[in-house]
Coordinates of C-alpha atoms and ligand atoms in Angstrom, one line a residue:
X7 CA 0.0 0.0 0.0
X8 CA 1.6 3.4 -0.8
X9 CA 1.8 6.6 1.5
X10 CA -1.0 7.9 -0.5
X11 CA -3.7 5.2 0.3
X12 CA -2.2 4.1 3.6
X13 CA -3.0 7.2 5.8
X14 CA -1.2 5.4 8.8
X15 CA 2.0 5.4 7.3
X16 CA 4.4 7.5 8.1
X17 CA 7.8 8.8 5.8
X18 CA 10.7 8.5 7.2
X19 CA 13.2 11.8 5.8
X20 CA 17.0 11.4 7.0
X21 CA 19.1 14.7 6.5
X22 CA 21.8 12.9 8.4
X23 CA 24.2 13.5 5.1
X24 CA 22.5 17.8 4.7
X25 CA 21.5 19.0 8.3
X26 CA 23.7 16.3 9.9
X27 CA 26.7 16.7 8.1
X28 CA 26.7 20.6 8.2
X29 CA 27.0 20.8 12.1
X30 CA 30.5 21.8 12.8
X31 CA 33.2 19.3 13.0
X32 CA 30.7 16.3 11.9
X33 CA 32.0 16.7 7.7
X34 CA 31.7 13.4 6.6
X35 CA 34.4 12.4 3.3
X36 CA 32.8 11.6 -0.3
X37 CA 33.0 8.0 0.5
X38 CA 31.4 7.7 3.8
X39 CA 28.6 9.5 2.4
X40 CA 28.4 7.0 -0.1
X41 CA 28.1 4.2 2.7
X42 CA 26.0 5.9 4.8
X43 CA 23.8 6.6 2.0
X44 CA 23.7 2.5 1.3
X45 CA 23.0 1.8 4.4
X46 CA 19.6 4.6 4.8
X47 CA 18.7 3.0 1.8
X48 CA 19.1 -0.8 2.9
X49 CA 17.2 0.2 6.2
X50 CA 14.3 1.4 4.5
X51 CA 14.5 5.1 4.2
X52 CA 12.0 6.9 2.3
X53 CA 13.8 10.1 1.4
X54 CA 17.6 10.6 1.6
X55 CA 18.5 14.3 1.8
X56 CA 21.8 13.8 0.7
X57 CA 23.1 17.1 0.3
X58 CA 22.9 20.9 -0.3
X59 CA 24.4 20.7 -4.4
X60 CA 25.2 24.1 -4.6
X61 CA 27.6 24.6 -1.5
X62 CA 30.5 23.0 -3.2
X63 CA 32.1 20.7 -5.6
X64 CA 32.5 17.8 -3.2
X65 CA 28.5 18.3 -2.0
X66 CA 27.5 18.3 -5.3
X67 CA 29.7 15.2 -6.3
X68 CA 28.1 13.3 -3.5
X69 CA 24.6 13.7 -4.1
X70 CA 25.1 13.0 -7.6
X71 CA 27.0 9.6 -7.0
X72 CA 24.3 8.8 -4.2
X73 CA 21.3 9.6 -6.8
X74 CA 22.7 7.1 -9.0
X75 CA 23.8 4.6 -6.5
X76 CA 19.5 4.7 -5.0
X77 CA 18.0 1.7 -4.6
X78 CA 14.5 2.6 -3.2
X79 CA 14.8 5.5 -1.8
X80 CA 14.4 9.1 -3.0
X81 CA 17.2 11.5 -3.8
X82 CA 16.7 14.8 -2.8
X83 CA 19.2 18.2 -2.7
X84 CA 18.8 21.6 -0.8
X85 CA 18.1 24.6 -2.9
X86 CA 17.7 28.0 -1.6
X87 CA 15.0 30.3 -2.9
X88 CA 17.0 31.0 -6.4
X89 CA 16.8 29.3 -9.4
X90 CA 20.8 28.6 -9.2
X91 CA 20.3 26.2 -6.4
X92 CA 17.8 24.4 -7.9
X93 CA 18.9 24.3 -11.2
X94 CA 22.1 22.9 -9.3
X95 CA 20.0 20.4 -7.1
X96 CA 18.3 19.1 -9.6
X97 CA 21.5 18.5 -11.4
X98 CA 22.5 16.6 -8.9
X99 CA 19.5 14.1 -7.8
X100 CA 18.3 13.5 -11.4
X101 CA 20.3 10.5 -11.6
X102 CA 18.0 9.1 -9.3
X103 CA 14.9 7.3 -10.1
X104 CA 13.1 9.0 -7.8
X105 CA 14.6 12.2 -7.5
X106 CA 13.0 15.6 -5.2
X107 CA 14.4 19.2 -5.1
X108 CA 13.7 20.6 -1.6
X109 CA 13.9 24.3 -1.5
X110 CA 13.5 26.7 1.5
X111 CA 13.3 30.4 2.7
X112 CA 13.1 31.7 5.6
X113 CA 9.7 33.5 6.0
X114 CA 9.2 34.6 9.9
X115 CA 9.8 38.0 10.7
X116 CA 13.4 38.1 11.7
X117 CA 14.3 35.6 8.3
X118 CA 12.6 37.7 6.3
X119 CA 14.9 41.0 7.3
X120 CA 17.9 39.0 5.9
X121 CA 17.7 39.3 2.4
X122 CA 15.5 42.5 3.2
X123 CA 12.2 41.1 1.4
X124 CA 8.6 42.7 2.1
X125 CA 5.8 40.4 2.9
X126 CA 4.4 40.2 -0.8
X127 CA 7.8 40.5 -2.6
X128 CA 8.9 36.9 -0.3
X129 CA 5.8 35.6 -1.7
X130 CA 6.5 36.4 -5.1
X131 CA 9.7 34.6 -4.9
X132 CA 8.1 31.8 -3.6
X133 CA 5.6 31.3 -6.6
X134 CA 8.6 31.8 -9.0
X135 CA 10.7 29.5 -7.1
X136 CA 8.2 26.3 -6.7
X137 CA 7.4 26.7 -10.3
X138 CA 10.9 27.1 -11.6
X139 CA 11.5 23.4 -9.7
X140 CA 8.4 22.0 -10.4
X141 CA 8.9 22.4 -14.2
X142 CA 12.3 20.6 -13.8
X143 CA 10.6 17.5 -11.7
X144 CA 6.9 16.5 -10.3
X145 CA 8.8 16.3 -6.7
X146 CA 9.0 19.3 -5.5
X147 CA 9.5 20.2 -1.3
X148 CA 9.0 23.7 0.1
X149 CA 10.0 24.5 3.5
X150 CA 8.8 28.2 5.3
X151 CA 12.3 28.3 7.5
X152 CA 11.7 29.1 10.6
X153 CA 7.9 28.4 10.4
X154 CA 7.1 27.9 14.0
X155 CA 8.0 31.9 14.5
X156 CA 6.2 32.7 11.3
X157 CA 3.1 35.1 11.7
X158 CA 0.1 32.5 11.4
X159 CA -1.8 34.6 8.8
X160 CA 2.0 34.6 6.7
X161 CA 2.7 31.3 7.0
X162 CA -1.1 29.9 5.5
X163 CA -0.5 32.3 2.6
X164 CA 2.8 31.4 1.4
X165 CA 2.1 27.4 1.9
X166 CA -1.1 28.1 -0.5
X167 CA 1.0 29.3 -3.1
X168 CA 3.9 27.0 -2.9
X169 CA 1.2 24.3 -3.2
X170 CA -0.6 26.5 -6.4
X171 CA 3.0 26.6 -7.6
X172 CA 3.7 22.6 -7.6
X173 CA 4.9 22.2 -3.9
X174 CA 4.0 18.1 -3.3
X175 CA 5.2 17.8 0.3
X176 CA 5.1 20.8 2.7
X177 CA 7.6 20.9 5.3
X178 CA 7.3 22.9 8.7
X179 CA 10.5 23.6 9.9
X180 CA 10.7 24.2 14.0
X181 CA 14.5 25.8 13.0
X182 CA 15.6 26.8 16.3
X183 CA 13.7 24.3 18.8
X184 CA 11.5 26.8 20.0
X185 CA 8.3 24.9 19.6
X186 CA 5.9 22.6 22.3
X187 CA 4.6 19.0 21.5
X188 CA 1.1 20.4 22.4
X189 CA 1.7 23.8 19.7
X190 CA 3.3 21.7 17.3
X191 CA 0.1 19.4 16.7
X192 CA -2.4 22.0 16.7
X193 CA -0.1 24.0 14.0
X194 CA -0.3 21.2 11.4
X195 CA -3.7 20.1 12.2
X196 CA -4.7 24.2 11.8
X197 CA -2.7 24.2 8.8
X198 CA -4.4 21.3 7.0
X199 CA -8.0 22.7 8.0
X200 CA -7.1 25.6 7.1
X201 CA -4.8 26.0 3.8
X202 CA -6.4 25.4 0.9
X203 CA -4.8 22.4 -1.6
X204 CA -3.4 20.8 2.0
X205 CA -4.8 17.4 1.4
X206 CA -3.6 16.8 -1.6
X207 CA 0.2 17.4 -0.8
X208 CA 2.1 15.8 2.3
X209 CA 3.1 17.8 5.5
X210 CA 6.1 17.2 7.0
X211 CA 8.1 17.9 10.4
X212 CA 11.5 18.5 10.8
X213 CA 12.4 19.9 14.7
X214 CA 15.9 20.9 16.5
X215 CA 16.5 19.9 20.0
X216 CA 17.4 23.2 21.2
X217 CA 14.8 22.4 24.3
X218 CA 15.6 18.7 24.2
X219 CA 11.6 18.5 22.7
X220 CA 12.4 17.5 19.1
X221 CA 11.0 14.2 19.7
X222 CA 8.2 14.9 21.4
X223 CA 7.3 17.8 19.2
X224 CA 7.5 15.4 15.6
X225 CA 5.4 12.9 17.0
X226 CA 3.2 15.7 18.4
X227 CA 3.1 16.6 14.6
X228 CA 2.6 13.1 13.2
X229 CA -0.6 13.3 15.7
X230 CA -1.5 16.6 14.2
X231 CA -1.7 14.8 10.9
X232 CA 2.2 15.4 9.3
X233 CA 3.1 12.2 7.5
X234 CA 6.6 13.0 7.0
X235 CA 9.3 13.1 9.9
X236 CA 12.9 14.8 8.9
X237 CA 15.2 13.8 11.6
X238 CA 19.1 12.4 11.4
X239 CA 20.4 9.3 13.0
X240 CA 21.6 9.6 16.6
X241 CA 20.2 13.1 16.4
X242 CA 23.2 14.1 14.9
X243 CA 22.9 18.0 13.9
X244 CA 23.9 21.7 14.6
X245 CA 23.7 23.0 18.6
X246 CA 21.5 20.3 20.3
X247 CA 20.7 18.3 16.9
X248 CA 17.3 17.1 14.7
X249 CA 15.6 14.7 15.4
X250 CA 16.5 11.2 16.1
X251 CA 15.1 8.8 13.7
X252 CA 16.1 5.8 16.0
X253 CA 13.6 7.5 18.4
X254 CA 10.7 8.6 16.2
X255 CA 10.9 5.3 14.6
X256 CA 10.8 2.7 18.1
X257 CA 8.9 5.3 19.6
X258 CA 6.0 4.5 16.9
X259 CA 7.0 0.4 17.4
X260 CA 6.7 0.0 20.7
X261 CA 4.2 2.5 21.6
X262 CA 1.6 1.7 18.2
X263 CA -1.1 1.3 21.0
X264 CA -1.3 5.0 21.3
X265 CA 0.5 5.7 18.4
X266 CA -0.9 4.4 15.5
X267 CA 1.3 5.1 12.9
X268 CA 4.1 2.9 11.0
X269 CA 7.0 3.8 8.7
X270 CA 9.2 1.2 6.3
X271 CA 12.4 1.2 8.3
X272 CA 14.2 -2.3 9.7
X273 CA 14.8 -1.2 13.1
X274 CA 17.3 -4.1 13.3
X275 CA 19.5 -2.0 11.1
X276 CA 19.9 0.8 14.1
X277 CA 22.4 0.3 16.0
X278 CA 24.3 -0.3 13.1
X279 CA 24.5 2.4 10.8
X280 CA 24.2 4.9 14.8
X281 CA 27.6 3.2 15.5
X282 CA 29.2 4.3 11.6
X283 CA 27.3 7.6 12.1
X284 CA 29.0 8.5 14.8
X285 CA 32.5 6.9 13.8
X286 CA 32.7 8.6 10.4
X287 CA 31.1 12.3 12.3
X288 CA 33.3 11.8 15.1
X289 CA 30.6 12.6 17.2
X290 CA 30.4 9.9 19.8
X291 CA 26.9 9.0 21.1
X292 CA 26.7 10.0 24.9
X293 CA 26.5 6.7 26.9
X294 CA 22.5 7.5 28.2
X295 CA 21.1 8.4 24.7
X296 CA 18.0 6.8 23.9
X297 CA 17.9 3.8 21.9
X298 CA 21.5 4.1 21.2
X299 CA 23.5 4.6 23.8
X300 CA 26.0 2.5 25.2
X301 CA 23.7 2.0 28.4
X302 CA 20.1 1.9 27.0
X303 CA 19.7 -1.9 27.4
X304 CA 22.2 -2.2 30.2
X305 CA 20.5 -2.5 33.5
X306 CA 23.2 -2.9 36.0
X307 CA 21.6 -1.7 39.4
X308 CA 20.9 -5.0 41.6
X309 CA 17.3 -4.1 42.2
X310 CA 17.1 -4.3 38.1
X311 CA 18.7 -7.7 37.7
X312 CA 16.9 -9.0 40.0
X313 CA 14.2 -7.9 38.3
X314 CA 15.2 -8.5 34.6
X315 CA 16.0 -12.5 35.9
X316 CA 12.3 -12.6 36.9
X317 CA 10.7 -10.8 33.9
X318 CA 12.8 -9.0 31.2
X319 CA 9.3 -7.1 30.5
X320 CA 10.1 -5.6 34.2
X321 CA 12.8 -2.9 33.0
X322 CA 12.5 -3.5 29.5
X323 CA 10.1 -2.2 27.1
X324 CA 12.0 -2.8 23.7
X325 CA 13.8 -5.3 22.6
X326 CA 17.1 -5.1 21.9
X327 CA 17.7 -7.7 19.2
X328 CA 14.9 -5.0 17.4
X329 CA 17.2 -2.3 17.4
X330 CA 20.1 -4.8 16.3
X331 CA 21.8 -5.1 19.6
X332 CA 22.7 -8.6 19.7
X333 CA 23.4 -10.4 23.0
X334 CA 27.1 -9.9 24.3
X335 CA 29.5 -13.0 23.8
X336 CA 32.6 -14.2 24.4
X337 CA 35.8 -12.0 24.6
X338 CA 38.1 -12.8 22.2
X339 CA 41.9 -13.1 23.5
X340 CA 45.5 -13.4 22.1
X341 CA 45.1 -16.6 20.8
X342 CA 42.0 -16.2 18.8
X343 CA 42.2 -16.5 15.3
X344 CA 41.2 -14.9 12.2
X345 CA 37.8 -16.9 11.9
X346 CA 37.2 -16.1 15.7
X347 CA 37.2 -12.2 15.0
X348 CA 35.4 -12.7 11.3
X349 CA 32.8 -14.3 13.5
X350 CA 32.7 -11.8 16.4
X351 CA 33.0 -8.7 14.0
X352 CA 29.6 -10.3 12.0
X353 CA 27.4 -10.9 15.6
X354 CA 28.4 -7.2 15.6
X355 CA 27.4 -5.9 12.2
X356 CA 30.2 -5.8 10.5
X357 CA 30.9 -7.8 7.0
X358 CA 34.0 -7.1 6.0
X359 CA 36.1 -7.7 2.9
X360 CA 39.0 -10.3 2.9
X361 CA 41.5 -6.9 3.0
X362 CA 39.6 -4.9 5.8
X363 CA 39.5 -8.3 8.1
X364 CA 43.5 -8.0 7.4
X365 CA 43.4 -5.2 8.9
X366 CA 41.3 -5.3 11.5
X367 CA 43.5 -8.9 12.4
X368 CA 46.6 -6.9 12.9
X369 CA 45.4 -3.8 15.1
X370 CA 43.0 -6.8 17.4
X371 CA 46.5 -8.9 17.5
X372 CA 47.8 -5.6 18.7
X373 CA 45.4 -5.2 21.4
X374 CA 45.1 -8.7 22.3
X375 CA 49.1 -8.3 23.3
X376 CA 47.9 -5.9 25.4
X377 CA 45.0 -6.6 27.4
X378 CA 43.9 -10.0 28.4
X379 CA 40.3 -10.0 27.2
X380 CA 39.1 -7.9 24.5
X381 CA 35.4 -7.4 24.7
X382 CA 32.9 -6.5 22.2
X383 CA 33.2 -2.7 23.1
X384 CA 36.6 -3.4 22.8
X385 CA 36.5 -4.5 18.9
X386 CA 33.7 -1.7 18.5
X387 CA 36.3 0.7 19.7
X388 CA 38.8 -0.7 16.9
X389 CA 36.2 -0.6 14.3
X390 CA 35.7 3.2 15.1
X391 CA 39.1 4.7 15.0
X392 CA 42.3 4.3 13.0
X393 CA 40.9 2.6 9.7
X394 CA 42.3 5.2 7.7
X395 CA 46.1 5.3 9.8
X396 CA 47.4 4.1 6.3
X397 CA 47.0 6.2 4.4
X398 CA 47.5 9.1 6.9
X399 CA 50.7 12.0 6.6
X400 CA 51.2 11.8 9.9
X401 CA 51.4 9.0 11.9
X402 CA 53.0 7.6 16.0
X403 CA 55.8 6.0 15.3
X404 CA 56.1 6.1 19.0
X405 CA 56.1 7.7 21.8
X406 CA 57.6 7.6 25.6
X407 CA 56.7 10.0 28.2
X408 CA 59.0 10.2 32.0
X409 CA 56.5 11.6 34.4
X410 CA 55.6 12.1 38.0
X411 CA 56.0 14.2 41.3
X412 CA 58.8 16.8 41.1
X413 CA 59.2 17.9 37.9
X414 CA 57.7 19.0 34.1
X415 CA 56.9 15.6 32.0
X416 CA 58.7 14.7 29.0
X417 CA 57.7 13.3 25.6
X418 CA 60.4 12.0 22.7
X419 CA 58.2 11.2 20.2
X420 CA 58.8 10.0 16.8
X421 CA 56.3 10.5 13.9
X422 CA 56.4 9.1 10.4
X423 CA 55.4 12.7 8.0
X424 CA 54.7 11.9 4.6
X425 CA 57.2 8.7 4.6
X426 CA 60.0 10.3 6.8
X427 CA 60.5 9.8 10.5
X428 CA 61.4 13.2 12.7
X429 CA 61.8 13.1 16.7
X430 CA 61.0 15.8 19.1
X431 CA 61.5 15.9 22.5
X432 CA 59.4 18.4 24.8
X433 CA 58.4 19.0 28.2
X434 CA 54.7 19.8 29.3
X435 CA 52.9 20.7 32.0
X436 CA 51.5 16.5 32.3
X437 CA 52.5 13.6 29.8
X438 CA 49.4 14.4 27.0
X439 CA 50.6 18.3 27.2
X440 CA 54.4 17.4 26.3
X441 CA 53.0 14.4 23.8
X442 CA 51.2 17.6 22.1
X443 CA 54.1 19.9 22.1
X444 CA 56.5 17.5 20.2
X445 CA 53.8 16.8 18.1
X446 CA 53.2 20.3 17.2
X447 CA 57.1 20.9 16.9
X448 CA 57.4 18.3 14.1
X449 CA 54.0 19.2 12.7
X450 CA 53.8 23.3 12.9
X451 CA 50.3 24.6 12.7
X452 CA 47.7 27.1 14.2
X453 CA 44.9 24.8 14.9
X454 CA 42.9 25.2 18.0
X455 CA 41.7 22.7 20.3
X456 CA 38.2 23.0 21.0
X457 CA 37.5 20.0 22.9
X458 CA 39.9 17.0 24.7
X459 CA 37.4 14.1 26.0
X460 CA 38.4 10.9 27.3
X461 CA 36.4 7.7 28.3
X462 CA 37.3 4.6 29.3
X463 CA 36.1 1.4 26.9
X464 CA 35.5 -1.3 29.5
X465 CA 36.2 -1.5 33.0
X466 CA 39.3 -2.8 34.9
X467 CA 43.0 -0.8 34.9
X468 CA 43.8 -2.4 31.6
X469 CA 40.8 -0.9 29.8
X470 CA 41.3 1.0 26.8
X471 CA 40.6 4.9 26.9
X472 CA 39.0 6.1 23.9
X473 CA 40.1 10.0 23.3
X474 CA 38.0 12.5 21.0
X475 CA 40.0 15.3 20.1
X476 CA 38.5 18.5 18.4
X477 CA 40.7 21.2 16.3
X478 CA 39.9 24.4 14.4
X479 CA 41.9 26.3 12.0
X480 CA 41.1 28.9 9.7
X481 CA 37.2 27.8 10.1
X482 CA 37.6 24.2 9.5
X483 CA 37.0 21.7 11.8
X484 CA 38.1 18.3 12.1
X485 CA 37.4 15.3 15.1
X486 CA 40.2 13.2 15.7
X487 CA 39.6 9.8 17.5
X488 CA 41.5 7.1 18.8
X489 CA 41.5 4.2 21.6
X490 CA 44.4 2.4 22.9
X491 CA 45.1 1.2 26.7
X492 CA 47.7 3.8 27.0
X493 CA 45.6 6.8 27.8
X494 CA 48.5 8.6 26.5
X495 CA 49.1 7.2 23.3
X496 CA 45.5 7.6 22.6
X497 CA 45.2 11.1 22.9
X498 CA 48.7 11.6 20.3
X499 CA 47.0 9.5 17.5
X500 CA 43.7 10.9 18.0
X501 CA 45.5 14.2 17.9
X502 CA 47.2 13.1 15.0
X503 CA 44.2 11.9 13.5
X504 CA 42.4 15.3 13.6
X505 CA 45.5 16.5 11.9
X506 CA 45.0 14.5 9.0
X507 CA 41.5 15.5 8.5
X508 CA 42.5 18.6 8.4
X509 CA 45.2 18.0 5.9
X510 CA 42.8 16.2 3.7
X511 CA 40.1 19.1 4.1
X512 CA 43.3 21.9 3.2
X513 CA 44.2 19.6 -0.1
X514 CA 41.1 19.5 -1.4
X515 CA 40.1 23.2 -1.3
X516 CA 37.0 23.6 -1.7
X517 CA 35.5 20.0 -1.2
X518 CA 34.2 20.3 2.1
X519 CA 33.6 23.8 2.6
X520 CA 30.5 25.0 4.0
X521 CA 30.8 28.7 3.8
X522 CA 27.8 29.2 2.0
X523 CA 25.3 30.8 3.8
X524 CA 21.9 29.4 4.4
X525 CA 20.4 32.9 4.5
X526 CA 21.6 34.4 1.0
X527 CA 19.0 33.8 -1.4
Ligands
KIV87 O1 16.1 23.8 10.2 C1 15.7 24.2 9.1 O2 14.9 25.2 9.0 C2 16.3 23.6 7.9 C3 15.7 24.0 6.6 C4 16.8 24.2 5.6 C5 14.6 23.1 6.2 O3 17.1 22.7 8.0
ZN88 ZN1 17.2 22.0 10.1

C-alpha cells in the first residue's frame, strides 16, 4: 500500500548526510557518504537528503554519485529560494529514479529581514521558485524556514502558493527548537484545516532539540496529521541536533497502541549504521542516549537484575535484538584467530572484505598483546578509529613520556610525516601536554583545540581509553579519534588523527567547505 492510500503510514526523511553533516566538526568524506547513504537506503528510508548541491564541488559530487547509486529510496538536494540552487540540485538528484528538489526560505519576521524582502515580494519569490523546480521535476518540497515563529496569517499564505505553484510535500520547519509537542500538533492540524490544496500534498516535520523536545514535538506533529518526519540518526545536527530517527521510529514500534502510525524502516538495522554515524562524524553517542547509547539496554543496578532474571518485560520495554543489539558474547583473547574475530565482527554488524578483516586482524592482535580480554566494546572501539592510519601523513611511530612528582613531564616522540620519520623531544605541563608539544614541533600549525574528551572502553585498569580530540583552523574543523590502553598514546593518535583530517580538508580546497550561507538567497 503506498503513502498515498495508507494514511497510517508515516515517511521516514534522514538529513543525516544535509543538516547532519553541516553541524561543525561532523564533515563526513565523499566515500562515507556514499556508505551511509547504502545503508539509509538498505534500512528502508524513504527520502535521503543527501546534500545541499550548490555549496561546493564535493556536495554536489556526493549527491550525484548517491542519486545514481539509489535503490529505493528518493534523492533529494537543498536549494535556496533561487533558481541557481535548484537548477544545481536538480542537477544533482536527477540520476535518481526517484529524485525531489527541496527548496526553502526563511519566511518569519526576523528571516525575512535577511535578504531585506517585504511580505508580498517573499511571496513572489516563492511562486517563482516552486514553479521554476516544479517544471524541472513532479517532486517538489517547500520549507517556510523558521515556520514555528512565522506570523500564522504569513505562514497559511505562502504554503497556499507553494502548493498552487507545484509544492507536493510541505515541510514545517521548527528551526531553532523553539516549539511545544502540544503547539506543534495544533499548527499542522490548523494548517491542513485551514490552507487550501493541503490534502492533496504531504506535510512534513522536521524539529531541532534546542529544548531537548524534538521528539516529542514530531510525534506531536505526526498526531497533528504530518506524514513526514525529517530527523538524522543519533540526532546528529547543529547545537543540540534534529531529530532522532532511532527514536521517532521505536517510539511509533513499541508504543503503536497509542500511536498508531508505521513507517518502512528495519529497526534491526539501528544500531548499526548509529555506530558508523558517529565513527565517520566523530561525534560519539553520549553513553545515556535513547535507543543508542552504550547503556540503553544495560540495566546494571541489583534491584534491576533481579528484576530482569524474573521478567525482562520488568525494565524492559524494547527489545534489543529489534534495534540490532545482539546479546554480548565471548571476549576474544591473544590466541584467537582470524575466523574467531570474522565471526565476532559479523554478531556485531560488521561484514568485512578479505582486506579490511586483514586489517582489522593486525590492530586486534595488537590489542590482544595488550589486554587480556578484548570485549565487544573493545573491537567496536577498533572498528571506530584508525581505519584510515594508512594512508594518513602523519602518523606515531612512538612515543615515551618520563613523568611524576617533582618535575615537568617529558615526551620523545617519533612520527612518520609523509614517509620520513622526525623526533622531538618536549616537556609539558602532564605527559598528554608534552605528547602535544612535540607533536606540534614536528607538525607546525595554528589549529585550536576545541575540545579533549576521554572515556574509558571497558572497566578494569587495563581498559582502553577512547580519546575524541576537536581542532579548528582557519574555520575548518576536524574530530580526531583514537582508543588504545595507553591513555596517553590515545590522545597523540587521535590528535594526530584530527590533523590529518584537516590536511585532507586543506588539499582538497573547496571540497568540504560549508561557507555558503543558508540565509543568502
Ligand atoms: O532547520 C531548518 O529550517 C532547515 C531548513 C533548511 C529546512 O534545516
Ligand atoms: Zn534543520
Amino acid at each position: 500500500m503506498t503513502q498515498a492510500t495508507d494514511k497510517s503510514r508515516v515517511l521516514i526523511f534522514d538529513t543525516t548526510l544535509r543538516d547532519g553533516e553541516q553541524s561543525p566538526g561532523a564533515t563526513m568524506t565523499h566515500d562515507e557518504k556514499l556508505e551511509i547513504a547504502e545503508m539509509l537506503d538498505d534500512m528502508g528510508v524513504d527520502i535521503i537528503e543527501a546534500g545541499f548541491p550548490i555549496a561546493s564541488e564535493g556536495d554536489f559530487n556526493a549527491v550525484s554519485e548517491i542519486a545514481k547509486r539509489s535503490k529505493n529510496a528518493v534523492i533529494c538536494g537543498l536549494a535556496r529560494a533561487n533558481f541557481k540552487d535548484i537548477d544545481r540540485s536538480f542537477e544533482a538528484v536527477k540520476h535518481a529514479a526517484q529524485p525531489r528538489i527541496h527548496t526553502f526560505i526563511g519566511t518569519s519576521e526576523l528571516h525575512r529581514a535577511i535578504p531585506n524582502l517585504t511580505m508580498d515580494e517573499m511571496a513572489d519569490k516563492i511562486h517563482e521558485t516552486v514553479t521554476h523546480a516544479r517544471n524541472l521535476t513532479d517532486n517538489v518540497q517547500w520549507s517556510p524556514m523558521d515556520a514555528t515563529r512565522t506570523e500564522w496569517d504569513y505562514l497559511c499564505r505562502v504554503i497556499e502558493i507553494a502548493i498552487k505553484a507545484g509544492a507536493t510535500t510541505i515541510n514545517i520547519p521548527d528551526t531553532v527548537g523553539y516549539t511545544a509537542p502540544m503547539e506543534s500538533a495544533d499548527l499542522i492540524k490548523r494548517l491542513i484545516a485551514t490552507v487550501p490544496g493541503a490534502d492533496d500534498i504531504i506535510f512534513a516535520t522536521h524539529c531541532h532539540n534546542d529544548l531537548g523536545m524534538a521528539t516529542a514535538n514530531s510525534l506531536a506533529a505526526v498526531a497533528g496529521g504530518a506524514r513526514q518526519v525529517e530527523c538524522t540518526i543519533n540526532g546528529l545536527g547543529e547545537r543540540a541536533g534534529n531529530t532522532a530517527l532511532e527514536e521517532v521510529v521505536m517510539a511509533l514500534k513499541t508504543r503503536h497502541d497509542i500511536m498508531p502510525w508505521h513507517t518502512g524502516i528495519d529497526t534491526t538495522k539501528i544500531m548499526n549504521i548509529s555506530r558508523r554515524v558517529a565513527t565517520v562524524s566523530g561525534f560519539a553517542v553520549q553513553f545515556n542516549k535513547a535507543i543508542v547509547g552504550k547503556n540503553a539496554f544495560a540495566h546494571e543496578s541489583g534491584i534491576h537484575q533481579d528484576g530482569m532474571l524474573k521478567n525482562r518485560e520488568n525494565f524492559e520495554i524494547m527489545l534489543p535484538e529489534d534495534v540490532g543489539l545482539a546479546g554480548t558474547s565471548l571476549p576474544l583473547g591473544k590466541h584467537s584467530g582470524r575466523a574467531a574475530l570474522r565471526d565476532k565482527l559479523e554478531h556485531l554488524g560488521f561484514e568485512l572484505g578479505d582486506n579490511q578483516l586483514k586489517d582489522v586482524f593486525v590492530r586486534f592482535k595488537d590489542l590482544a598483546d595488550r589486554k587480556k580480554e578484548v570485549f565487544d566494546d573493545d573491537i567496536l572501539a577498533l572498528m571506530r578509529v584508525g581505519a584510515d592510519a594508512e594512508s594518513a601523513r602523519l602518523k606515531l611511530v612512538t612515543l615515551r613520556v618520563a613523568c611524576g612528582t617533582g618535575g615537568p613531564a617529558e615526551a620523545t616522540l617519533v612520527m612518520d610525516i609523509d614517509g620520513a620519520e622526525k623526533t622531538a623531544i618536549e616537556k609539558g605541563d602532564g605527559p598528554v601536554d608534552a605528547s602535544f608539544k612535540a607533536i606540534r614541533k614536528l607538525h607546525p600549525n595554528t589549529a585550536r583545540l576545541q575540545l579533549y574528551q576521554v572515556s574509558a572502553v571497558t572497566e578494569g585498569t587495563d581498559a582502553q581509553a577512547t580519546v575524541s580530540v576537536r581542532l579548528e583552523e582557519d574555520g575548518n574543523i576536524a574530530t580526531g579519534e583514537s582508543a588504545d590502553t595507553d591513555t596517553v598514546v590515545a590522545s597523540a593518535k587521535a590528535y594526530i588523527h584530527a590533523l590529518n583530517r584537516l590536511l585532507t580538508r586543506r588539499g582538497k580546497t573547496g571540497e568540504d567547505e560549508k561557507e555558503i550561507s543558508y540565509t543568502d538567497h
